[in-house]
Amino acid sequence: MDRYVAIVFSILLGVAAASSRRFPDGFKFGAATAAYQIEGGWNASDKGESIWDRHVHAHPGVVEDRSNGDVACDSYHHWREDVRMVKEMGLDFYRFSISWPRVLPTGFANHISEDGSKYYSNLIDELLANGIEPVVTLYHWDLPQSLQDLGGWANPLIADWFADYARVIFDLYGDRVKTWITINEPIIVCDLGYNGIFAPGINSDNFGAYMCSRNILLAHARAYRLYEKEYKPKYHGEVSISNHIFWFEPATDQDMELTELSKDISIGRYSHPIFSAKGGWPPALERYIAEKSKKEGYSRSRLPSFTQEEIELIRGSYDFYGLNHYTTRTIRPLAAGEAAGVFLVQGISELGVTCGGRPEWPSTASEWFLVNPRGLRDTMLYLKQQYGDLRILITENGYSDSGAELDDEPRARYYKDYLEQVLLAMEEDDVKVIGYTAWTLMDNFEWTDGYQSRFGLHAVDFSDPLRPRTPRRSAHYYAAVARTHDLDATYKFPEEKQEL
Ligand code: PNW
């Protein structure tokens, strides 16, 4: 009888645990931004030109509304307000990025800008004084133009230049910053940067993108090893990379194999070398591109190989998995003569496939982005199955609309539904998720969408020189979850409407 009671009791406990709607005590909540998207001050003081400055000034037509990040949210002047917003939401951390040419105007470490380095020092101090942890990204896409002129991410020497830059930053802020992201979304840097859309706007997706992939992984690893050897012993911080993961499902049963290869080329290309036990490129991908290159008449694979020494350098260069996730897409082969939208084939252009959706996945204000909360759980389970029991820090997740409403119910709903999947991943799949970052603290320059699509928890009035920021419903909801760790937390929004 006792045994029977114990069994019933443990079943009930299990059910209770499975349906828990609370995040554990140590779980951290934050919000993110990136330098070029918010700072403005594009030529303030001695700041050097970045590839995004050049891209939008030389080709204004690449941005849908012909806008740019010259002023953006003017966080170069309003950074105290940014900290106040994070504080008011009660978040644990703020993820922001450092503009390489603001700190190193020549791109090289020969000259450190006094104003540039002071800007980030002040920001870090203000965060810490308010009990907010800084999470700092070294590279969120604004490469010094001077280095682009020398080949940028296609030049293997960039691994040295990036390590030199990382050393400067670790020296300046390593005493105060304990969580570092080396590079944000190498897939966007390499695949959108080398298909002519994003800066530097070079059209070479079958060569440049892969040269970039190789060099960016080496650059990341060099910065990681530098920190590990010289800074970790005294500062005890953690370093990783943030990978953007499109979750893929086969459109039909016939598309399973293509979907697996699509995962290899878009997830595995930037994860397998760092996070797998063996290291190096995903074997099926390496084989596929080598064979295809041969058929095309090239004497070597368009995907450049790593030496054994390089494989060892990159393998294991992480302290956690930095995951940026927004959307799920279906994979199907391109029909004869069909051209796929460029945003839809970033990462997979090699494979002759394109992305679709399912009727039950709502669209957003971004061309590439459909809503499927379950995809976040599936992504994290896949990472666990492929690379083992990693600690995952979700470094971006968020929703885009036209920005017209302060009462952004769909964005609040998005956060709730995706956060629910985070809880399910932790409780049902035993995935170790250590924190969650909302993209983004406030509306900002959304790359080639300009200010047409908005991801902000706070609305920004870009017609006002002071760039006032106002919390949306989603900010109130997210703040309540961060404070209570309860997915169903109650909160106040004007008139106390809160049907979620
Ligand atoms: C990420 N795509 O960018 C970035 O890390 C942020 O800077 C950005 O604002 C955010 O997601 C929302 O877009 C992406 O075309 C840019 O698939 C483009 C794509 C994906 C992510």
PDB file of C-alpha atoms in Angstrom, residues 12-301:
ATOM      1  CA  LEU A  12       1.377  13.610  -9.315  1.00  0.00           C
ATOM      2  CA  LEU A  13       4.689  15.360  -8.622  1.00  0.00           C
ATOM      3  CA  GLY A  14       5.832  14.546 -12.137  1.00  0.00           C
ATOM      4  CA  VAL A  15       2.651  16.021 -13.581  1.00  0.00           C
ATOM      5  CA  ALA A  16       3.068  19.126 -11.439  1.00  0.00           C
ATOM      6  CA  ALA A  17       6.687  19.523 -12.539  1.00  0.00           C
ATOM      7  CA  ALA A  18       5.783  18.990 -16.181  1.00  0.00           C
ATOM      8  CA  SER A  19       3.208  21.724 -16.082  1.00  0.00           C
ATOM      9  CA  SER A  20       5.293  24.216 -14.122  1.00  0.00           C
ATOM     10  CA  ARG A  21       4.989  27.719 -15.493  1.00  0.00           C
ATOM     11  CA  ARG A  22       7.948  29.113 -13.619  1.00  0.00           C
ATOM     12  CA  PHE A  23      11.584  29.636 -14.517  1.00  0.00           C
ATOM     13  CA  PRO A  24      14.124  28.414 -11.949  1.00  0.00           C
ATOM     14  CA  ASP A  25      15.739  30.915  -9.578  1.00  0.00           C
ATOM     15  CA  GLY A  26      19.118  31.185 -11.319  1.00  0.00           C
ATOM     16  CA  PHE A  27      17.564  31.722 -14.764  1.00  0.00           C
ATOM     17  CA  LYS A  28      18.481  35.149 -16.173  1.00  0.00           C
ATOM     18  CA  PHE A  29      16.490  37.552 -18.336  1.00  0.00           C
ATOM     19  CA  GLY A  30      17.947  40.296 -20.501  1.00  0.00           C
ATOM     20  CA  ALA A  31      17.443  42.460 -23.567  1.00  0.00           C
ATOM     21  CA  ALA A  32      19.772  43.108 -26.493  1.00  0.00           C
ATOM     22  CA  THR A  33      20.813  45.801 -28.952  1.00  0.00           C
ATOM     23  CA  ALA A  34      23.679  46.312 -31.413  1.00  0.00           C
ATOM     24  CA  ALA A  35      25.953  49.308 -31.899  1.00  0.00           C
ATOM     25  CA  TYR A  36      25.144  50.233 -35.502  1.00  0.00           C
ATOM     26  CA  GLN A  37      21.411  49.777 -34.940  1.00  0.00           C
ATOM     27  CA  ILE A  38      21.136  52.185 -31.996  1.00  0.00           C
ATOM     28  CA  GLU A  39      24.155  54.412 -31.452  1.00  0.00           C
ATOM     29  CA  GLY A  40      24.198  56.926 -34.276  1.00  0.00           C
ATOM     30  CA  GLY A  41      27.228  59.187 -33.841  1.00  0.00           C
ATOM     31  CA  TRP A  42      28.545  57.519 -36.986  1.00  0.00           C
ATOM     32  CA  ASN A  43      31.363  60.064 -37.329  1.00  0.00           C
ATOM     33  CA  ALA A  44      31.499  61.386 -33.754  1.00  0.00           C
ATOM     34  CA  SER A  45      34.957  62.318 -32.503  1.00  0.00           C
ATOM     35  CA  ASP A  46      37.636  60.182 -34.183  1.00  0.00           C
ATOM     36  CA  LYS A  47      35.413  57.179 -34.991  1.00  0.00           C
ATOM     37  CA  GLY A  48      36.462  55.316 -38.136  1.00  0.00           C
ATOM     38  CA  GLU A  49      34.070  54.461 -40.964  1.00  0.00           C
ATOM     39  CA  SER A  50      32.429  51.025 -40.805  1.00  0.00           C
ATOM     40  CA  ILE A  51      31.250  48.834 -43.682  1.00  0.00           C
ATOM     41  CA  TRP A  52      27.641  49.670 -42.775  1.00  0.00           C
ATOM     42  CA  ASP A  53      28.414  53.423 -42.893  1.00  0.00           C
ATOM     43  CA  ARG A  54      29.895  52.880 -46.350  1.00  0.00           C
ATOM     44  CA  HIS A  55      27.160  50.510 -47.560  1.00  0.00           C
ATOM     45  CA  VAL A  56      24.211  52.781 -46.720  1.00  0.00           C
ATOM     46  CA  HIS A  57      25.932  56.017 -47.816  1.00  0.00           C
ATOM     47  CA  ALA A  58      27.210  54.667 -51.129  1.00  0.00           C
ATOM     48  CA  HIS A  59      24.063  52.638 -51.952  1.00  0.00           C
ATOM     49  CA  PRO A  60      21.081  54.246 -50.215  1.00  0.00           C
ATOM     50  CA  GLY A  61      18.766  52.091 -52.319  1.00  0.00           C
ATOM     51  CA  VAL A  62      19.769  48.914 -50.460  1.00  0.00           C
ATOM     52  CA  VAL A  63      17.654  50.102 -47.526  1.00  0.00           C
ATOM     53  CA  GLU A  64      13.937  49.871 -48.120  1.00  0.00           C
ATOM     54  CA  ASP A  65      13.082  53.360 -46.810  1.00  0.00           C
ATOM     55  CA  ARG A  66      16.469  54.809 -47.864  1.00  0.00           C
ATOM     56  CA  SER A  67      17.259  55.479 -44.214  1.00  0.00           C
ATOM     57  CA  ASN A  68      20.482  54.703 -42.350  1.00  0.00           C
ATOM     58  CA  GLY A  69      22.026  54.437 -38.899  1.00  0.00           C
ATOM     59  CA  ASP A  70      23.698  57.874 -38.885  1.00  0.00           C
ATOM     60  CA  VAL A  71      21.586  58.914 -35.879  1.00  0.00           C
ATOM     61  CA  ALA A  72      19.361  55.867 -35.179  1.00  0.00           C
ATOM     62  CA  CYS A  73      18.258  55.967 -31.490  1.00  0.00           C
ATOM     63  CA  ASP A  74      21.128  58.349 -30.769  1.00  0.00           C
ATOM     64  CA  SER A  75      22.276  56.096 -27.963  1.00  0.00           C
ATOM     65  CA  TYR A  76      25.689  57.708 -28.373  1.00  0.00           C
ATOM     66  CA  HIS A  77      24.050  60.516 -26.384  1.00  0.00           C
ATOM     67  CA  HIS A  78      21.071  58.791 -24.715  1.00  0.00           C
ATOM     68  CA  TRP A  79      22.787  55.717 -23.267  1.00  0.00           C
ATOM     69  CA  ARG A  80      21.760  56.638 -19.714  1.00  0.00           C
ATOM     70  CA  GLU A  81      18.120  56.323 -20.775  1.00  0.00           C
ATOM     71  CA  ASP A  82      18.850  52.895 -22.240  1.00  0.00           C
ATOM     72  CA  VAL A  83      20.209  51.755 -18.890  1.00  0.00           C
ATOM     73  CA  ARG A  84      17.189  53.239 -17.126  1.00  0.00           C
ATOM     74  CA  MET A  85      14.814  51.234 -19.347  1.00  0.00           C
ATOM     75  CA  VAL A  86      16.638  47.988 -18.581  1.00  0.00           C
ATOM     76  CA  LYS A  87      16.570  48.848 -14.896  1.00  0.00           C
ATOM     77  CA  GLU A  88      12.864  49.692 -14.961  1.00  0.00           C
ATOM     78  CA  MET A  89      12.097  46.332 -16.509  1.00  0.00           C
ATOM     79  CA  GLY A  90      14.055  44.673 -13.700  1.00  0.00           C
ATOM     80  CA  LEU A  91      16.252  42.694 -16.098  1.00  0.00           C
ATOM     81  CA  ASP A  92      19.363  40.830 -15.011  1.00  0.00           C
ATOM     82  CA  PHE A  93      21.543  41.759 -17.982  1.00  0.00           C
ATOM     83  CA  TYR A  94      21.886  44.012 -21.008  1.00  0.00           C
ATOM     84  CA  ARG A  95      23.498  42.663 -24.165  1.00  0.00           C
ATOM     85  CA  PHE A  96      25.038  45.363 -26.360  1.00  0.00           C
ATOM     86  CA  SER A  97      27.805  45.409 -28.933  1.00  0.00           C
ATOM     87  CA  ILE A  98      30.984  47.418 -29.319  1.00  0.00           C
ATOM     88  CA  SER A  99      31.678  49.250 -32.553  1.00  0.00           C
ATOM     89  CA  TRP A 100      35.180  48.157 -33.606  1.00  0.00           C
ATOM     90  CA  PRO A 101      35.934  51.392 -35.552  1.00  0.00           C
ATOM     91  CA  ARG A 102      34.677  53.534 -32.651  1.00  0.00           C
ATOM     92  CA  VAL A 103      37.342  52.071 -30.372  1.00  0.00           C
ATOM     93  CA  LEU A 104      40.000  51.447 -33.043  1.00  0.00           C
ATOM     94  CA  PRO A 105      39.549  54.155 -35.703  1.00  0.00           C
ATOM     95  CA  THR A 106      42.195  52.636 -38.018  1.00  0.00           C
ATOM     96  CA  GLY A 107      40.835  49.115 -37.500  1.00  0.00           C
ATOM     97  CA  PHE A 108      44.235  48.142 -36.093  1.00  0.00           C
ATOM     98  CA  ALA A 109      45.340  48.232 -32.473  1.00  0.00           C
ATOM     99  CA  ASN A 110      47.916  50.988 -33.057  1.00  0.00           C
ATOM    100  CA  HIS A 111      45.579  53.714 -31.805  1.00  0.00           C
ATOM    101  CA  ILE A 112      42.801  53.456 -29.224  1.00  0.00           C
ATOM    102  CA  SER A 113      40.194  56.217 -29.358  1.00  0.00           C
ATOM    103  CA  GLU A 114      39.893  57.947 -26.038  1.00  0.00           C
ATOM    104  CA  ASP A 115      36.289  59.046 -26.612  1.00  0.00           C
ATOM    105  CA  GLY A 116      35.284  55.718 -28.107  1.00  0.00           C
ATOM    106  CA  SER A 117      36.714  53.644 -25.276  1.00  0.00           C
ATOM    107  CA  LYS A 118      35.287  56.053 -22.682  1.00  0.00           C
ATOM    108  CA  TYR A 119      31.795  55.684 -24.177  1.00  0.00           C
ATOM    109  CA  TYR A 120      31.658  51.928 -23.474  1.00  0.00           C
ATOM    110  CA  SER A 121      33.411  52.312 -20.143  1.00  0.00           C
ATOM    111  CA  ASN A 122      30.735  54.742 -18.984  1.00  0.00           C
ATOM    112  CA  LEU A 123      27.974  52.477 -20.229  1.00  0.00           C
ATOM    113  CA  ILE A 124      29.434  49.468 -18.401  1.00  0.00           C
ATOM    114  CA  ASP A 125      29.867  51.451 -15.177  1.00  0.00           C
ATOM    115  CA  GLU A 126      26.318  52.766 -15.346  1.00  0.00           C
ATOM    116  CA  LEU A 127      24.951  49.241 -15.861  1.00  0.00           C
ATOM    117  CA  LEU A 128      26.920  47.849 -12.934  1.00  0.00           C
ATOM    118  CA  ALA A 129      25.910  50.773 -10.711  1.00  0.00           C
ATOM    119  CA  ASN A 130      22.302  49.783 -11.438  1.00  0.00           C
ATOM    120  CA  GLY A 131      22.861  46.103 -10.718  1.00  0.00           C
ATOM    121  CA  ILE A 132      22.679  45.089 -14.402  1.00  0.00           C
ATOM    122  CA  GLU A 133      25.207  42.666 -15.849  1.00  0.00           C
ATOM    123  CA  PRO A 134      26.800  43.714 -19.140  1.00  0.00           C
ATOM    124  CA  VAL A 135      26.874  41.007 -21.834  1.00  0.00           C
ATOM    125  CA  VAL A 136      29.148  42.302 -24.560  1.00  0.00           C
ATOM    126  CA  THR A 137      29.368  41.367 -28.241  1.00  0.00           C
ATOM    127  CA  LEU A 138      32.669  42.220 -29.898  1.00  0.00           C
ATOM    128  CA  TYR A 139      31.365  42.113 -33.460  1.00  0.00           C
ATOM    129  CA  HIS A 140      27.809  42.838 -34.552  1.00  0.00           C
ATOM    130  CA  TRP A 141      28.554  43.517 -38.234  1.00  0.00           C
ATOM    131  CA  ASP A 142      30.218  46.970 -38.277  1.00  0.00           C
ATOM    132  CA  LEU A 143      33.683  46.040 -39.561  1.00  0.00           C
ATOM    133  CA  PRO A 144      36.148  48.931 -39.993  1.00  0.00           C
ATOM    134  CA  GLN A 145      36.043  49.906 -43.697  1.00  0.00           C
ATOM    135  CA  SER A 146      39.855  50.097 -43.615  1.00  0.00           C
ATOM    136  CA  LEU A 147      39.960  46.332 -43.044  1.00  0.00           C
ATOM    137  CA  GLN A 148      37.314  45.712 -45.693  1.00  0.00           C
ATOM    138  CA  ASP A 149      39.595  47.533 -48.141  1.00  0.00           C
ATOM    139  CA  LEU A 150      42.143  44.808 -47.355  1.00  0.00           C
ATOM    140  CA  GLY A 151      39.662  41.990 -47.962  1.00  0.00           C
ATOM    141  CA  GLY A 152      37.750  41.977 -44.680  1.00  0.00           C
ATOM    142  CA  TRP A 153      36.472  38.552 -43.626  1.00  0.00           C
ATOM    143  CA  ALA A 154      37.824  37.006 -46.853  1.00  0.00           C
ATOM    144  CA  ASN A 155      41.418  37.762 -45.808  1.00  0.00           C
ATOM    145  CA  PRO A 156      42.863  35.047 -43.502  1.00  0.00           C
ATOM    146  CA  LEU A 157      44.847  37.762 -41.669  1.00  0.00           C
ATOM    147  CA  ILE A 158      41.575  38.951 -40.163  1.00  0.00           C
ATOM    148  CA  ALA A 159      42.015  36.300 -37.471  1.00  0.00           C
ATOM    149  CA  ASP A 160      45.081  38.276 -36.276  1.00  0.00           C
ATOM    150  CA  TRP A 161      43.304  41.628 -36.574  1.00  0.00           C
ATOM    151  CA  PHE A 162      40.295  40.347 -34.640  1.00  0.00           C
ATOM    152  CA  ALA A 163      42.494  38.850 -31.915  1.00  0.00           C
ATOM    153  CA  ASP A 164      44.326  42.198 -31.598  1.00  0.00           C
ATOM    154  CA  TYR A 165      40.996  44.029 -31.307  1.00  0.00           C
ATOM    155  CA  ALA A 166      39.741  41.473 -28.753  1.00  0.00           C
ATOM    156  CA  ARG A 167      42.889  41.999 -26.649  1.00  0.00           C
ATOM    157  CA  VAL A 168      42.266  45.750 -26.562  1.00  0.00           C
ATOM    158  CA  ILE A 169      38.677  45.206 -25.440  1.00  0.00           C
ATOM    159  CA  PHE A 170      39.531  42.537 -22.834  1.00  0.00           C
ATOM    160  CA  ASP A 171      42.213  44.892 -21.448  1.00  0.00           C
ATOM    161  CA  LEU A 172      39.788  47.813 -21.296  1.00  0.00           C
ATOM    162  CA  TYR A 173      36.711  46.092 -19.857  1.00  0.00           C
ATOM    163  CA  GLY A 174      37.677  42.551 -18.788  1.00  0.00           C
ATOM    164  CA  ASP A 175      37.681  43.550 -15.134  1.00  0.00           C
ATOM    165  CA  ARG A 176      33.967  44.437 -15.346  1.00  0.00           C
ATOM    166  CA  VAL A 177      32.475  42.248 -18.116  1.00  0.00           C
ATOM    167  CA  LYS A 178      32.041  38.542 -17.371  1.00  0.00           C
ATOM    168  CA  THR A 179      30.087  37.338 -20.417  1.00  0.00           C
ATOM    169  CA  TRP A 180      31.432  37.841 -23.929  1.00  0.00           C
ATOM    170  CA  ILE A 181      30.083  37.052 -27.376  1.00  0.00           C
ATOM    171  CA  THR A 182      32.827  37.168 -29.994  1.00  0.00           C
ATOM    172  CA  ILE A 183      30.733  37.347 -33.171  1.00  0.00           C
ATOM    173  CA  ASN A 184      27.036  37.816 -33.774  1.00  0.00           C
ATOM    174  CA  GLU A 185      25.549  35.470 -36.381  1.00  0.00           C
ATOM    175  CA  PRO A 186      28.417  34.479 -38.667  1.00  0.00           C
ATOM    176  CA  ILE A 187      25.818  33.115 -41.100  1.00  0.00           C
ATOM    177  CA  ILE A 188      24.442  36.608 -41.703  1.00  0.00           C
ATOM    178  CA  VAL A 189      27.928  38.159 -41.873  1.00  0.00           C
ATOM    179  CA  CYS A 190      29.095  35.632 -44.465  1.00  0.00           C
ATOM    180  CA  ASP A 191      25.997  34.624 -46.378  1.00  0.00           C
ATOM    181  CA  LEU A 192      24.078  37.915 -46.529  1.00  0.00           C
ATOM    182  CA  GLY A 193      27.303  39.962 -46.657  1.00  0.00           C
ATOM    183  CA  TYR A 194      28.533  37.966 -49.651  1.00  0.00           C
ATOM    184  CA  ASN A 195      25.335  37.760 -51.666  1.00  0.00           C
ATOM    185  CA  GLY A 196      25.259  41.493 -52.173  1.00  0.00           C
ATOM    186  CA  ILE A 197      22.508  42.424 -49.709  1.00  0.00           C
ATOM    187  CA  PHE A 198      24.137  43.280 -46.390  1.00  0.00           C
ATOM    188  CA  ALA A 199      27.466  45.129 -46.023  1.00  0.00           C
ATOM    189  CA  PRO A 200      29.994  44.817 -47.582  1.00  0.00           C
ATOM    190  CA  GLY A 201      27.603  44.027 -50.455  1.00  0.00           C
ATOM    191  CA  ILE A 202      29.910  41.659 -52.318  1.00  0.00           C
ATOM    192  CA  ASN A 203      28.387  39.162 -54.740  1.00  0.00           C
ATOM    193  CA  SER A 204      30.222  35.918 -54.183  1.00  0.00           C
ATOM    194  CA  ASP A 205      28.016  33.518 -52.337  1.00  0.00           C
ATOM    195  CA  ASN A 206      29.728  30.442 -53.782  1.00  0.00           C
ATOM    196  CA  PHE A 207      33.284  31.531 -52.828  1.00  0.00           C
ATOM    197  CA  GLY A 208      33.316  34.602 -50.583  1.00  0.00           C
ATOM    198  CA  ALA A 209      30.728  33.252 -48.188  1.00  0.00           C
ATOM    199  CA  TYR A 210      32.837  30.135 -47.544  1.00  0.00           C
ATOM    200  CA  MET A 211      36.137  32.012 -47.253  1.00  0.00           C
ATOM    201  CA  CYS A 212      34.375  34.209 -44.725  1.00  0.00           C
ATOM    202  CA  SER A 213      32.964  31.169 -42.862  1.00  0.00           C
ATOM    203  CA  ARG A 214      36.418  29.696 -42.461  1.00  0.00           C
ATOM    204  CA  ASN A 215      38.109  32.925 -41.382  1.00  0.00           C
ATOM    205  CA  ILE A 216      35.363  33.995 -39.011  1.00  0.00           C
ATOM    206  CA  LEU A 217      35.519  30.660 -37.163  1.00  0.00           C
ATOM    207  CA  LEU A 218      39.289  31.040 -36.840  1.00  0.00           C
ATOM    208  CA  ALA A 219      38.903  34.639 -35.650  1.00  0.00           C
ATOM    209  CA  HIS A 220      36.361  33.550 -33.037  1.00  0.00           C
ATOM    210  CA  ALA A 221      38.627  30.747 -31.850  1.00  0.00           C
ATOM    211  CA  ARG A 222      41.660  33.037 -31.594  1.00  0.00           C
ATOM    212  CA  ALA A 223      39.720  35.476 -29.400  1.00  0.00           C
ATOM    213  CA  TYR A 224      38.396  32.601 -27.300  1.00  0.00           C
ATOM    214  CA  ARG A 225      41.863  31.084 -26.773  1.00  0.00           C
ATOM    215  CA  LEU A 226      43.315  34.492 -25.955  1.00  0.00           C
ATOM    216  CA  TYR A 227      40.721  35.031 -23.229  1.00  0.00           C
ATOM    217  CA  GLU A 228      41.094  31.471 -21.960  1.00  0.00           C
ATOM    218  CA  LYS A 229      44.857  31.795 -21.579  1.00  0.00           C
ATOM    219  CA  GLU A 230      45.397  35.367 -20.446  1.00  0.00           C
ATOM    220  CA  TYR A 231      42.175  36.706 -18.957  1.00  0.00           C
ATOM    221  CA  LYS A 232      40.100  33.816 -17.655  1.00  0.00           C
ATOM    222  CA  PRO A 233      42.548  32.951 -14.837  1.00  0.00           C
ATOM    223  CA  LYS A 234      42.136  36.421 -13.313  1.00  0.00           C
ATOM    224  CA  TYR A 235      38.630  37.482 -14.443  1.00  0.00           C
ATOM    225  CA  HIS A 236      36.779  34.123 -14.568  1.00  0.00           C
ATOM    226  CA  GLY A 237      34.457  35.226 -17.379  1.00  0.00           C
ATOM    227  CA  GLU A 238      32.825  33.180 -20.145  1.00  0.00           C
ATOM    228  CA  VAL A 239      33.098  33.491 -23.921  1.00  0.00           C
ATOM    229  CA  SER A 240      31.096  32.127 -26.828  1.00  0.00           C
ATOM    230  CA  ILE A 241      29.645  32.989 -30.242  1.00  0.00           C
ATOM    231  CA  SER A 242      25.990  33.714 -31.137  1.00  0.00           C
ATOM    232  CA  ASN A 243      24.652  31.570 -33.944  1.00  0.00           C
ATOM    233  CA  HIS A 244      21.480  32.415 -35.819  1.00  0.00           C
ATOM    234  CA  ILE A 245      19.382  29.312 -36.291  1.00  0.00           C
ATOM    235  CA  PHE A 246      16.563  29.088 -38.778  1.00  0.00           C
ATOM    236  CA  TRP A 247      14.772  25.898 -37.782  1.00  0.00           C
ATOM    237  CA  PHE A 248      13.982  23.787 -40.853  1.00  0.00           C
ATOM    238  CA  GLU A 249      11.239  21.235 -41.458  1.00  0.00           C
ATOM    239  CA  PRO A 250      10.745  19.253 -44.672  1.00  0.00           C
ATOM    240  CA  ALA A 251       7.867  20.645 -46.750  1.00  0.00           C
ATOM    241  CA  THR A 252       6.873  17.081 -47.704  1.00  0.00           C
ATOM    242  CA  ASP A 253       8.149  13.583 -46.874  1.00  0.00           C
ATOM    243  CA  GLN A 254      10.262  13.694 -50.006  1.00  0.00           C
ATOM    244  CA  ASP A 255      12.271  16.641 -48.683  1.00  0.00           C
ATOM    245  CA  MET A 256      13.787  14.980 -45.611  1.00  0.00           C
ATOM    246  CA  GLU A 257      17.263  14.496 -47.031  1.00  0.00           C
ATOM    247  CA  LEU A 258      17.457  18.048 -48.385  1.00  0.00           C
ATOM    248  CA  THR A 259      16.316  19.328 -44.995  1.00  0.00           C
ATOM    249  CA  GLU A 260      19.121  17.501 -43.204  1.00  0.00           C
ATOM    250  CA  LEU A 261      21.665  18.940 -45.637  1.00  0.00           C
ATOM    251  CA  SER A 262      20.103  22.385 -45.158  1.00  0.00           C
ATOM    252  CA  LYS A 263      20.644  22.021 -41.411  1.00  0.00           C
ATOM    253  CA  ASP A 264      24.263  21.013 -42.035  1.00  0.00           C
ATOM    254  CA  ILE A 265      24.923  24.037 -44.196  1.00  0.00           C
ATOM    255  CA  SER A 266      23.144  26.611 -42.066  1.00  0.00           C
ATOM    256  CA  ILE A 267      23.424  25.257 -38.511  1.00  0.00           C
ATOM    257  CA  GLY A 268      26.303  22.777 -38.759  1.00  0.00           C
ATOM    258  CA  ARG A 269      28.635  25.022 -40.746  1.00  0.00           C
ATOM    259  CA  TYR A 270      29.008  27.338 -37.755  1.00  0.00           C
ATOM    260  CA  SER A 271      28.347  24.840 -34.953  1.00  0.00           C
ATOM    261  CA  HIS A 272      30.068  21.574 -35.858  1.00  0.00           C
ATOM    262  CA  PRO A 273      33.596  23.074 -35.946  1.00  0.00           C
ATOM    263  CA  ILE A 274      33.156  24.582 -32.462  1.00  0.00           C
ATOM    264  CA  PHE A 275      30.709  22.374 -30.573  1.00  0.00           C
ATOM    265  CA  SER A 276      31.036  18.815 -31.946  1.00  0.00           C
ATOM    266  CA  ALA A 277      33.351  16.255 -30.393  1.00  0.00           C
ATOM    267  CA  LYS A 278      35.261  15.787 -33.656  1.00  0.00           C
ATOM    268  CA  GLY A 279      35.467  19.364 -34.889  1.00  0.00           C
ATOM    269  CA  GLY A 280      35.846  20.480 -38.518  1.00  0.00           C
ATOM    270  CA  TRP A 281      33.091  20.974 -41.108  1.00  0.00           C
ATOM    271  CA  PRO A 282      30.015  18.731 -40.955  1.00  0.00           C
ATOM    272  CA  PRO A 283      31.234  15.676 -42.927  1.00  0.00           C
ATOM    273  CA  ALA A 284      28.169  15.404 -45.230  1.00  0.00           C
ATOM    274  CA  LEU A 285      28.459  19.085 -46.129  1.00  0.00           C
ATOM    275  CA  GLU A 286      32.182  18.889 -46.777  1.00  0.00           C
ATOM    276  CA  ARG A 287      31.599  15.903 -49.097  1.00  0.00           C
ATOM    277  CA  TYR A 288      28.686  17.583 -50.861  1.00  0.00           C
ATOM    278  CA  ILE A 289      30.533  20.814 -51.696  1.00  0.00           C
ATOM    279  CA  ALA A 290      33.750  18.984 -52.652  1.00  0.00           C
ATOM    280  CA  GLU A 291      31.865  16.769 -55.128  1.00  0.00           C
ATOM    281  CA  LYS A 292      29.852  19.653 -56.511  1.00  0.00           C
ATOM    282  CA  SER A 293      32.968  21.813 -56.954  1.00  0.00           C
ATOM    283  CA  LYS A 294      34.636  18.969 -58.843  1.00  0.00           C
ATOM    284  CA  LYS A 295      31.658  18.577 -61.175  1.00  0.00           C
ATOM    285  CA  GLU A 296      31.765  22.327 -61.795  1.00  0.00           C
ATOM    286  CA  GLY A 297      35.364  21.952 -62.988  1.00  0.00           C
ATOM    287  CA  TYR A 298      37.197  23.537 -60.054  1.00  0.00           C
ATOM    288  CA  SER A 299      40.470  21.986 -58.946  1.00  0.00           C
ATOM    289  CA  ARG A 300      39.567  22.205 -55.275  1.00  0.00           C
ATOM    290  CA  SER A 301      36.484  22.473 -53.094  1.00  0.00           C
TER     291      SER A 301
END
